[in-house]
Short mmCIF file of N, CA, C and O in Angstrom, two decimals:
data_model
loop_
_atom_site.label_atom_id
_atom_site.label_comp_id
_atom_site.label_asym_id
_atom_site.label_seq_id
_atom_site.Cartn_x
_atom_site.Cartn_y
_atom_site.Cartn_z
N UNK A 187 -13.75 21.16 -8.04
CA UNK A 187 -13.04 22.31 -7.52
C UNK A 187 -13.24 22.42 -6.01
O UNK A 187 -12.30 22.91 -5.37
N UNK A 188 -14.18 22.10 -5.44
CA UNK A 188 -14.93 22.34 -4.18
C UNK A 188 -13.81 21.10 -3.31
O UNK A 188 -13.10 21.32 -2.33
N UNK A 189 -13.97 19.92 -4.01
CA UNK A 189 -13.50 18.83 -3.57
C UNK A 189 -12.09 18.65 -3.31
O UNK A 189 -11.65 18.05 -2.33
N UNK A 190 -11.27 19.31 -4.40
CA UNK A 190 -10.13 19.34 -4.17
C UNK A 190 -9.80 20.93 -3.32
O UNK A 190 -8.64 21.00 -2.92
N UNK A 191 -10.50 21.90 -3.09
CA UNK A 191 -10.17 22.46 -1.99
C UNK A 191 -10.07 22.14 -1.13
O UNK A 191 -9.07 22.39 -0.46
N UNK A 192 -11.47 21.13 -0.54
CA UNK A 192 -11.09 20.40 0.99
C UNK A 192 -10.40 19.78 1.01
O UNK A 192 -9.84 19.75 2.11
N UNK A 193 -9.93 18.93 0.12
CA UNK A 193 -8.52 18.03 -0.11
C UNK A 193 -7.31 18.86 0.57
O UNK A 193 -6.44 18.60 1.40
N UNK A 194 -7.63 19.77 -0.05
CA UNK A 194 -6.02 20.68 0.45
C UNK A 194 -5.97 21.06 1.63
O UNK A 194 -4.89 21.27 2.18
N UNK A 195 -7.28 21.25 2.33
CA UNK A 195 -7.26 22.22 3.58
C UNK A 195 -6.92 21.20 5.00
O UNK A 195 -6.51 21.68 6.06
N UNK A 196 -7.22 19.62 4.77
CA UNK A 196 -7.14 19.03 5.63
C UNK A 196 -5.35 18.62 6.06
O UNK A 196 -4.75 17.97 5.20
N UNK A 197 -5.10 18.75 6.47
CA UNK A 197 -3.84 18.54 7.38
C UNK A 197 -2.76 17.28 6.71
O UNK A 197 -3.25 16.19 6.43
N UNK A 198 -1.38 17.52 6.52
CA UNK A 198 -0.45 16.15 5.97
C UNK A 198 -0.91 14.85 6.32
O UNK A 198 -1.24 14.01 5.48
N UNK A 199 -0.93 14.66 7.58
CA UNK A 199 -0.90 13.46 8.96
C UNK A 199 -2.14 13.10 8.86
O UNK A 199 -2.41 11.90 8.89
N UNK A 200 -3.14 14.05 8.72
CA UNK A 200 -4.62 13.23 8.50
C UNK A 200 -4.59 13.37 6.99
O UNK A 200 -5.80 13.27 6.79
N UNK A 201 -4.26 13.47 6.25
CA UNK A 201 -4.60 12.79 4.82
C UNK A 201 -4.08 11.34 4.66
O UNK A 201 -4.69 10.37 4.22
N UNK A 202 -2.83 11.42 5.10
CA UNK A 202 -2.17 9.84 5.47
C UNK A 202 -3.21 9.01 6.05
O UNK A 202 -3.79 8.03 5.58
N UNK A 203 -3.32 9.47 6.91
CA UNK A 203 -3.80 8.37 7.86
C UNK A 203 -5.27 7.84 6.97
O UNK A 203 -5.45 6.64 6.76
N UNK A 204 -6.24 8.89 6.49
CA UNK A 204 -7.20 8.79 5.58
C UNK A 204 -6.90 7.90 4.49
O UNK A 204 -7.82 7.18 4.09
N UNK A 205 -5.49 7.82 3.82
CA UNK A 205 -5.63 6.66 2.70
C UNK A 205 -4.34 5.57 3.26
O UNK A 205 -3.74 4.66 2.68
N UNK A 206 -4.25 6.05 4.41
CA UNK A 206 -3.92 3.89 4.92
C UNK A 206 -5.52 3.69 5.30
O UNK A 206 -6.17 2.72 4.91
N UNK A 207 -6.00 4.63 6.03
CA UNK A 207 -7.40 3.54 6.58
C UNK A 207 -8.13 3.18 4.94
O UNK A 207 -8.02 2.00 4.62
N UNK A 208 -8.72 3.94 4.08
CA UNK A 208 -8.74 3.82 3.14
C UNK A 208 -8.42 2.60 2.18
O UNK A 208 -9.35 2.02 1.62
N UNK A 209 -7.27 2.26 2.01
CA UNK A 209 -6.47 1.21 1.58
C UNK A 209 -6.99 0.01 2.26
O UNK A 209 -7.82 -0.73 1.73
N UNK A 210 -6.38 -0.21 3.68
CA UNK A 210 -6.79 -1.37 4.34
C UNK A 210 -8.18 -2.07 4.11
O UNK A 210 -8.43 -3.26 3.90
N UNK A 211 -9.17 -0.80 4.22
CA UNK A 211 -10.70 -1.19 3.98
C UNK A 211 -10.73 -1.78 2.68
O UNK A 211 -10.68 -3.01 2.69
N UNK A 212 -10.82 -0.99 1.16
CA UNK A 212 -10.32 -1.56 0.54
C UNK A 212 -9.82 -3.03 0.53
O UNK A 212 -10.76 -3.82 0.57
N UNK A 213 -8.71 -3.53 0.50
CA UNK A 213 -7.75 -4.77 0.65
C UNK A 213 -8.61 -5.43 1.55
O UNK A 213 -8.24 -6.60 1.50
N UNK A 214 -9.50 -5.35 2.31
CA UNK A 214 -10.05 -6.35 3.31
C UNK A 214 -11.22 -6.60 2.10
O UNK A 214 -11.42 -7.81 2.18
N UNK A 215 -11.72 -6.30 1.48
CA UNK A 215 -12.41 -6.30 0.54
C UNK A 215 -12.12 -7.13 -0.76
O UNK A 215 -12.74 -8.02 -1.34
N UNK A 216 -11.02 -6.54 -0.98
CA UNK A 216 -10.53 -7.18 -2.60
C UNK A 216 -9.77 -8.53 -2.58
O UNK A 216 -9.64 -9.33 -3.50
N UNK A 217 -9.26 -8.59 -1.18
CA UNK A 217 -7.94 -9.79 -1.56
C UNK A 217 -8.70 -11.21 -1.11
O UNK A 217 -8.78 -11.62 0.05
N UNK A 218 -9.24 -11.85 -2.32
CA UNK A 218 -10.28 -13.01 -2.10
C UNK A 218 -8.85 -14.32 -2.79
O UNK A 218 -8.96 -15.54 -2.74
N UNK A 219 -7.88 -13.68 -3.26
CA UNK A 219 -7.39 -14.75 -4.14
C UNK A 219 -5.90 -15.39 -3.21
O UNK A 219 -5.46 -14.98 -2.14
N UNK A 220 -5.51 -16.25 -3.91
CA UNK A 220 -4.36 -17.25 -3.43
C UNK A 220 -3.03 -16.59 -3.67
O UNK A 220 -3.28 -16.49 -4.87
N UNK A 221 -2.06 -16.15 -3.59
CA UNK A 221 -1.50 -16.14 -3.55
C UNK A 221 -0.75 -16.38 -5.17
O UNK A 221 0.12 -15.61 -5.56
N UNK A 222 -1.05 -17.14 -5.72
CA UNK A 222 -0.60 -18.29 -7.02
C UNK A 222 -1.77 -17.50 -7.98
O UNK A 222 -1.77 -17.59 -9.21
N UNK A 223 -2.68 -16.77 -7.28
CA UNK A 223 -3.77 -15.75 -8.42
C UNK A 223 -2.91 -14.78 -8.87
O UNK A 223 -1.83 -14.75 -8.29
N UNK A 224 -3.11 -13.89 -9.86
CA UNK A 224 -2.88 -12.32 -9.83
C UNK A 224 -3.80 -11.77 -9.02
O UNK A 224 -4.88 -12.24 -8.68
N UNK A 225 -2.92 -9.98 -8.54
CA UNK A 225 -4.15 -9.91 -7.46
C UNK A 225 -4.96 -8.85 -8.37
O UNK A 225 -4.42 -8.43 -9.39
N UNK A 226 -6.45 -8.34 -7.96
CA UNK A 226 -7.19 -7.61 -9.06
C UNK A 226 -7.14 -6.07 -8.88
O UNK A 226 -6.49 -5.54 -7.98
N UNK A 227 -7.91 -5.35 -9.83
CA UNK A 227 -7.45 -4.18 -9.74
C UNK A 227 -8.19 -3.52 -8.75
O UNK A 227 -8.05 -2.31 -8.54
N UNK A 228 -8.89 -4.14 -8.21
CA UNK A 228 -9.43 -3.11 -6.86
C UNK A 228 -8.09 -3.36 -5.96
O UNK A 228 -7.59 -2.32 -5.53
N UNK A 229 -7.48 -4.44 -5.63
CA UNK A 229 -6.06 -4.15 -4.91
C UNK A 229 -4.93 -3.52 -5.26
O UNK A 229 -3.93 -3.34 -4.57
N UNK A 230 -5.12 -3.20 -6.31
CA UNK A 230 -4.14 -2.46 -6.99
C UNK A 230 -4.61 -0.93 -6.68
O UNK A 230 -3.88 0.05 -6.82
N UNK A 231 -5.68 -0.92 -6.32
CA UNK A 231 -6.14 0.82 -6.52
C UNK A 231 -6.26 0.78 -4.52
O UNK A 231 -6.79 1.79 -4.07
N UNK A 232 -5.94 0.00 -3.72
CA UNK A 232 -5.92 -0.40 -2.46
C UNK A 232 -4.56 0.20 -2.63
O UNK A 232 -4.45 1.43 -2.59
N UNK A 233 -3.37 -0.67 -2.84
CA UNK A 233 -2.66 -0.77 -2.68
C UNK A 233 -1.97 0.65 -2.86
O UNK A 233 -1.26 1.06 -1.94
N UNK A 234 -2.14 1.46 -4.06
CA UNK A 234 -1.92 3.06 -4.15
C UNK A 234 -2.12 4.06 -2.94
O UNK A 234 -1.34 4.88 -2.44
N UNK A 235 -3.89 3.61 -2.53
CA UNK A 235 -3.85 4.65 -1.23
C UNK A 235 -2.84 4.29 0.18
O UNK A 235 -2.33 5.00 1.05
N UNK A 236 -2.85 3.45 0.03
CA UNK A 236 -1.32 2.88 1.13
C UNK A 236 -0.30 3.35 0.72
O UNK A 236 0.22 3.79 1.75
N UNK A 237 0.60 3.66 -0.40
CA UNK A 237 1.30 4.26 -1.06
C UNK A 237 1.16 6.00 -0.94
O UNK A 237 2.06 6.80 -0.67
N UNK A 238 0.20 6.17 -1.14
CA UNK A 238 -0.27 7.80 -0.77
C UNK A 238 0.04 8.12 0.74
O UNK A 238 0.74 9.09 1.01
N UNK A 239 -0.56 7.18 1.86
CA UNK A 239 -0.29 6.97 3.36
C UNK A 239 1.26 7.68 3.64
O UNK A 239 1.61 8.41 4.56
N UNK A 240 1.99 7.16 2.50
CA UNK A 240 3.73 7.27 2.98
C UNK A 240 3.92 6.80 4.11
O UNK A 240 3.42 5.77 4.57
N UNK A 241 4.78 7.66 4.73
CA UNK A 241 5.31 6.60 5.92
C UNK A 241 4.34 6.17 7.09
O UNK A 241 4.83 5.92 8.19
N UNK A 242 3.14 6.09 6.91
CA UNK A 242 2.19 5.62 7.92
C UNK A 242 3.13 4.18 8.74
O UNK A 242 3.63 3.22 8.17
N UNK A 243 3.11 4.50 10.23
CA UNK A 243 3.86 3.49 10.99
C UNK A 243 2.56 1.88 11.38
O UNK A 243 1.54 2.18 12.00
N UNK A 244 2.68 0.97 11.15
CA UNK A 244 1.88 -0.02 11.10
C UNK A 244 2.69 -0.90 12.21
O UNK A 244 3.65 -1.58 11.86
N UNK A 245 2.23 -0.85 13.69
CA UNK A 245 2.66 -1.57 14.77
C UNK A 245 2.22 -3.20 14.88
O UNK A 245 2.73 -4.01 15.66
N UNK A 246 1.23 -3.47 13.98
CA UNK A 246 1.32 -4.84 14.00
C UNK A 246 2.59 -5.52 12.84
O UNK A 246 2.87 -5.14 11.71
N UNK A 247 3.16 -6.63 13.63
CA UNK A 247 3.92 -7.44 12.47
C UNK A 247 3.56 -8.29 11.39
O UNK A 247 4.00 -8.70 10.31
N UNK A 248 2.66 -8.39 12.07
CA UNK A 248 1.93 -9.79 10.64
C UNK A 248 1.18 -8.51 10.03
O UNK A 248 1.35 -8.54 8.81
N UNK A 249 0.29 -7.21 10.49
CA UNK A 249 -0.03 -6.74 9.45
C UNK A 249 0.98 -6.16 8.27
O UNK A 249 0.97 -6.13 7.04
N UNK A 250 1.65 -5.81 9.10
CA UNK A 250 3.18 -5.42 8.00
C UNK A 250 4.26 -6.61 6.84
O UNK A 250 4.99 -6.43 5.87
N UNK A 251 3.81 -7.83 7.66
CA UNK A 251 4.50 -8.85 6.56
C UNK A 251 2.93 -8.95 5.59
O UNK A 251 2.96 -8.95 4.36
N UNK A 252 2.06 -9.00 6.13
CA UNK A 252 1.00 -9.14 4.85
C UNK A 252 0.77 -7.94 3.84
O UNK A 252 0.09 -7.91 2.81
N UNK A 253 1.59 -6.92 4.48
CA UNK A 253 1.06 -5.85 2.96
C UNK A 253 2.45 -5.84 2.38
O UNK A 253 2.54 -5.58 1.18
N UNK A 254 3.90 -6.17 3.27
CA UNK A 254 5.16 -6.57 2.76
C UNK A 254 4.80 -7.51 1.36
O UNK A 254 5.09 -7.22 0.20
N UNK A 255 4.23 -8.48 1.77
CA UNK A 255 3.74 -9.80 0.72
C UNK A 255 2.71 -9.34 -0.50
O UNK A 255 2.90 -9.73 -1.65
N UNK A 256 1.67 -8.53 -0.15
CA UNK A 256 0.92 -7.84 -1.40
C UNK A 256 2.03 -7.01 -2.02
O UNK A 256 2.55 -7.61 -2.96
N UNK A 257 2.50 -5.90 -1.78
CA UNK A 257 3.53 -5.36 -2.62
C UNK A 257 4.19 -5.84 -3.16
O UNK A 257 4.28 -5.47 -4.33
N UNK A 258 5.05 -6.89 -2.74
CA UNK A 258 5.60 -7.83 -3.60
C UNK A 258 5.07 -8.20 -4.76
O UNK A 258 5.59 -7.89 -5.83
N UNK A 259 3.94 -8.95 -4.67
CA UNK A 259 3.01 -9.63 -5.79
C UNK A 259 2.99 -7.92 -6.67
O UNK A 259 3.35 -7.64 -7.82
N UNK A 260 2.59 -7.29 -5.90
CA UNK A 260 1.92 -6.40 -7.07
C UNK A 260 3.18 -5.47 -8.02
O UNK A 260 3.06 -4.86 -9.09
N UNK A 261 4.40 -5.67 -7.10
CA UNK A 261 5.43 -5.12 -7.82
C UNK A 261 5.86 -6.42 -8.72
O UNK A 261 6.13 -6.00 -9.85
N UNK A 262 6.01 -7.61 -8.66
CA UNK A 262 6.11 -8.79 -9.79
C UNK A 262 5.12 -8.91 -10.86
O UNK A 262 5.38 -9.42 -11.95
N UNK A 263 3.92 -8.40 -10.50
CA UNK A 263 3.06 -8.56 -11.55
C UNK A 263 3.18 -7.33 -12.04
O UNK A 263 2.67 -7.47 -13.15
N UNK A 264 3.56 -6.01 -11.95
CA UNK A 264 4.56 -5.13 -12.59
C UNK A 264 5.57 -5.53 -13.43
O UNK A 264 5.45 -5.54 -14.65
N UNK A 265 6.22 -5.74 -13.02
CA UNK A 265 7.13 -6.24 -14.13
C UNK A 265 6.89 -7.09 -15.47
O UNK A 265 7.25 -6.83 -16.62
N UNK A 266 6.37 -7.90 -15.09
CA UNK A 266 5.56 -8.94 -16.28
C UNK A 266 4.74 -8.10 -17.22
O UNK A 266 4.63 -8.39 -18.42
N UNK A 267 4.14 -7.05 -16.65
CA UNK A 267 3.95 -6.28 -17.86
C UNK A 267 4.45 -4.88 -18.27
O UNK A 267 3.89 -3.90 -18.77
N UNK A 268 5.73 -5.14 -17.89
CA UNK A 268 7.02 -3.89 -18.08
C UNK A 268 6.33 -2.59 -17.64
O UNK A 268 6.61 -1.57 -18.27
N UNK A 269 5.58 -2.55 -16.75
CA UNK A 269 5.11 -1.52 -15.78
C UNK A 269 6.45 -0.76 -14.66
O UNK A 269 6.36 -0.35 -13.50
N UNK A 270 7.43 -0.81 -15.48
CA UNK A 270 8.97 -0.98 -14.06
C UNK A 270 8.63 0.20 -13.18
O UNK A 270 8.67 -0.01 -11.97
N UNK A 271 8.19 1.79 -13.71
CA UNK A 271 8.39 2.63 -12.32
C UNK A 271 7.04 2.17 -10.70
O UNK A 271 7.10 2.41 -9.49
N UNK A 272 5.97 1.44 -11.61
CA UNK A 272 5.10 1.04 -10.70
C UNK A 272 5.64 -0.38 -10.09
O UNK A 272 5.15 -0.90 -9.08
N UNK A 273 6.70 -0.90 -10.84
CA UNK A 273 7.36 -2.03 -9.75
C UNK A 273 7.98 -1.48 -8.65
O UNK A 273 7.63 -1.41 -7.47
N UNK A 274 9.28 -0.96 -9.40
CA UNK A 274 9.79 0.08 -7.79
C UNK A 274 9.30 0.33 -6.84
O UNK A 274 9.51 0.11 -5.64
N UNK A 275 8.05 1.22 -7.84
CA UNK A 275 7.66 1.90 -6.40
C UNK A 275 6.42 0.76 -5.44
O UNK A 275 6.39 0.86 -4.21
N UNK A 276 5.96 0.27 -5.79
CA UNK A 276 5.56 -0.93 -4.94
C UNK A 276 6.72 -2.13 -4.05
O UNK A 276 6.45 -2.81 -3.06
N UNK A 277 8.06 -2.07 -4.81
CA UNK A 277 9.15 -3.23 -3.75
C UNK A 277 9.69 -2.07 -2.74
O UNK A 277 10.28 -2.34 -1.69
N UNK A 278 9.37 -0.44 -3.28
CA UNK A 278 10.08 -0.05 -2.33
C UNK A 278 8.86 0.01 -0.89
O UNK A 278 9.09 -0.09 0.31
N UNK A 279 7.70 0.19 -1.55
CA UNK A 279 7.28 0.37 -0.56
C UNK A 279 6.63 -0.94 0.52
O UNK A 279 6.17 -0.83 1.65
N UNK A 280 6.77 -1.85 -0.10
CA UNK A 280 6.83 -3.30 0.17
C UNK A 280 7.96 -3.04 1.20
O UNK A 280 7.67 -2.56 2.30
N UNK A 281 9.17 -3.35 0.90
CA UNK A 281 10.76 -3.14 1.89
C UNK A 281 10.60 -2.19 3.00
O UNK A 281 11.21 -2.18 4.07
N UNK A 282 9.50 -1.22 2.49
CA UNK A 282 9.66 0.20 4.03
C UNK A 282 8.29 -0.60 5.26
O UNK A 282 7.61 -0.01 6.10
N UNK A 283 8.29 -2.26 4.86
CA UNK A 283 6.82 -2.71 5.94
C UNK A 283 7.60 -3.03 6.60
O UNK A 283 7.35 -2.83 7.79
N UNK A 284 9.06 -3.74 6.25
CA UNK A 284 10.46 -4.66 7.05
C UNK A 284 10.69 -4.06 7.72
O UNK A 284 10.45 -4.41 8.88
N UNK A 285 11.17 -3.02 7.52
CA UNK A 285 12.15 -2.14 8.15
C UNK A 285 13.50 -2.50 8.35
O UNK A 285 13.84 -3.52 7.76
N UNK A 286 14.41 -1.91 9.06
CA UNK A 286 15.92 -2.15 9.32
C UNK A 286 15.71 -4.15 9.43
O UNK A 286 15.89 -4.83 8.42
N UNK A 287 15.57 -4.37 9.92
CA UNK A 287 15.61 -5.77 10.34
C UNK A 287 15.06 -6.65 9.61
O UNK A 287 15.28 -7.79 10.02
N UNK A 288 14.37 -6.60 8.60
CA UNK A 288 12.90 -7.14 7.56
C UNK A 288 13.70 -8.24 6.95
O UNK A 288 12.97 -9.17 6.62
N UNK A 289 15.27 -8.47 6.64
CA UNK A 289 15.76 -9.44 6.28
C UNK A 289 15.94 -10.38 7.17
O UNK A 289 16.11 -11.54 6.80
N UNK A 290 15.92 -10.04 8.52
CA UNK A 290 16.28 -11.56 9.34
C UNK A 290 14.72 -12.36 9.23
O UNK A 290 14.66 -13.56 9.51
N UNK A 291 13.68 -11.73 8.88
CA UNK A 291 12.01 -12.69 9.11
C UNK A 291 12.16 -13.56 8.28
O UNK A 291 11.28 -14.41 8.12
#
Protein backbone atom coordinates (compact mmCIF):
# COMPACT_ATOMS: atom_id res chain seq x y z
CA UNK A 1 0.00 0.00 0.00
CA UNK A 2 2.86 2.35 1.05
CA UNK A 3 4.62 1.31 -2.21
CA UNK A 4 2.12 1.82 -4.55
CA UNK A 5 1.37 5.24 -3.07
CA UNK A 6 4.81 6.40 -3.95
CA UNK A 7 4.29 4.82 -7.21
CA UNK A 8 1.56 7.22 -7.80
CA UNK A 9 2.99 10.33 -6.40
CA UNK A 10 6.07 10.36 -8.62
CA UNK A 11 5.52 12.25 -11.83
CA UNK A 12 4.40 10.58 -15.72
CA UNK A 13 7.99 11.52 -17.34
CA UNK A 14 9.92 10.21 -14.40
CA UNK A 15 8.15 6.96 -14.11
CA UNK A 16 9.04 6.47 -17.85
CA UNK A 17 12.17 7.29 -17.74
CA UNK A 18 12.51 4.91 -14.41
CA UNK A 19 11.41 1.76 -16.46
CA UNK A 20 13.44 2.50 -19.75
CA UNK A 21 16.48 2.91 -17.40
CA UNK A 22 15.14 -0.05 -15.63
CA UNK A 23 14.68 -2.22 -18.72
CA UNK A 24 18.00 -1.38 -20.36
CA UNK A 25 19.84 -2.44 -17.04
CA UNK A 26 17.97 -5.37 -17.04
CA UNK A 27 18.64 -6.41 -20.96
CA UNK A 28 22.36 -5.57 -20.40
CA UNK A 29 22.10 -8.33 -18.06
CA UNK A 30 19.90 -10.96 -19.60
CA UNK A 31 20.69 -10.91 -23.34
CA UNK A 32 23.71 -13.56 -23.20
CA UNK A 33 22.09 -15.53 -26.22
CA UNK A 34 22.39 -15.60 -30.20
CA UNK A 35 20.06 -14.49 -31.85
CA UNK A 36 19.01 -18.27 -33.29
CA UNK A 37 18.38 -18.78 -29.06
CA UNK A 38 14.95 -17.94 -27.61
CA UNK A 39 15.44 -15.00 -25.57
CA UNK A 40 14.78 -15.76 -21.56
CA UNK A 41 12.39 -14.57 -19.29
CA UNK A 42 14.39 -12.07 -17.51
CA UNK A 43 14.27 -10.28 -21.13
CA UNK A 44 11.00 -10.68 -21.40
CA UNK A 45 10.29 -9.00 -17.98
CA UNK A 46 13.17 -6.26 -19.47
CA UNK A 47 11.50 -5.92 -22.27
CA UNK A 48 7.87 -4.95 -20.46
CA UNK A 49 9.53 -2.14 -18.45
CA UNK A 50 10.57 -0.58 -21.86
CA UNK A 51 7.05 -1.08 -22.85
CA UNK A 52 5.84 0.68 -19.61
CA UNK A 53 8.65 3.63 -20.69
CA UNK A 54 6.04 4.36 -23.70
CA UNK A 55 7.22 6.76 -25.81
CA UNK A 56 10.65 7.21 -24.16
CA UNK A 57 12.76 8.97 -27.18
CA UNK A 58 16.12 6.77 -27.60
CA UNK A 59 18.68 9.14 -29.67
CA UNK A 60 21.05 6.50 -30.34
CA UNK A 61 20.42 4.44 -33.69
CA UNK A 62 21.99 1.26 -33.15
CA UNK A 63 20.49 1.46 -29.65
CA UNK A 64 17.10 1.67 -31.27
CA UNK A 65 17.74 -1.04 -34.07
CA UNK A 66 18.90 -3.35 -31.15
CA UNK A 67 15.76 -3.16 -29.04
CA UNK A 68 13.85 -2.81 -32.73
CA UNK A 69 15.54 -6.49 -33.11
CA UNK A 70 14.69 -7.82 -29.40
CA UNK A 71 11.03 -6.95 -29.90
CA UNK A 72 10.91 -8.60 -32.83
CA UNK A 73 12.25 -11.91 -31.44
CA UNK A 74 10.12 -11.50 -28.52
CA UNK A 75 6.97 -10.67 -30.51
CA UNK A 76 7.82 -14.07 -32.85
CA UNK A 77 8.38 -16.06 -30.00
CA UNK A 78 4.83 -14.79 -29.09
CA UNK A 79 3.27 -16.08 -31.56
CA UNK A 80 4.65 -19.61 -31.51
CA UNK A 81 2.99 -19.85 -28.45
CA UNK A 82 -0.32 -18.10 -29.53
CA UNK A 83 0.50 -15.38 -26.99
CA UNK A 84 -1.01 -12.84 -30.06
CA UNK A 85 -2.00 -9.64 -27.79
CA UNK A 86 1.69 -9.86 -26.29
CA UNK A 87 2.91 -10.21 -30.01
CA UNK A 88 1.32 -6.96 -31.07
CA UNK A 89 2.11 -5.32 -28.52
CA UNK A 90 5.85 -6.07 -28.66
CA UNK A 91 5.98 -5.52 -33.05
CA UNK A 92 4.25 -2.47 -32.20
CA UNK A 93 6.50 -1.41 -29.97
CA UNK A 94 9.45 -2.85 -31.81
CA UNK A 95 8.14 -0.49 -35.15
CA UNK A 96 7.82 2.79 -32.68
CA UNK A 97 12.26 2.20 -32.34
CA UNK A 98 12.10 2.88 -36.56
CA UNK A 99 10.20 5.48 -36.65
CA UNK A 100 8.78 7.25 -39.88
CA UNK A 101 11.79 6.12 -41.85
CA UNK A 102 12.60 2.52 -40.03
CA UNK A 103 11.78 0.88 -43.45
CA UNK A 104 14.52 2.39 -45.54
CA UNK A 105 17.44 0.68 -42.71
Amino acid sequence: LIQQAAYERVHEKELRSYHFSIGLQILKKAIHTTRAEPLSLVAFIALEQIIMAKDMTVPDPKVRMSLALLFLRAGKHSIQVAAFPSALSYFERGLSFLGEDGWEL
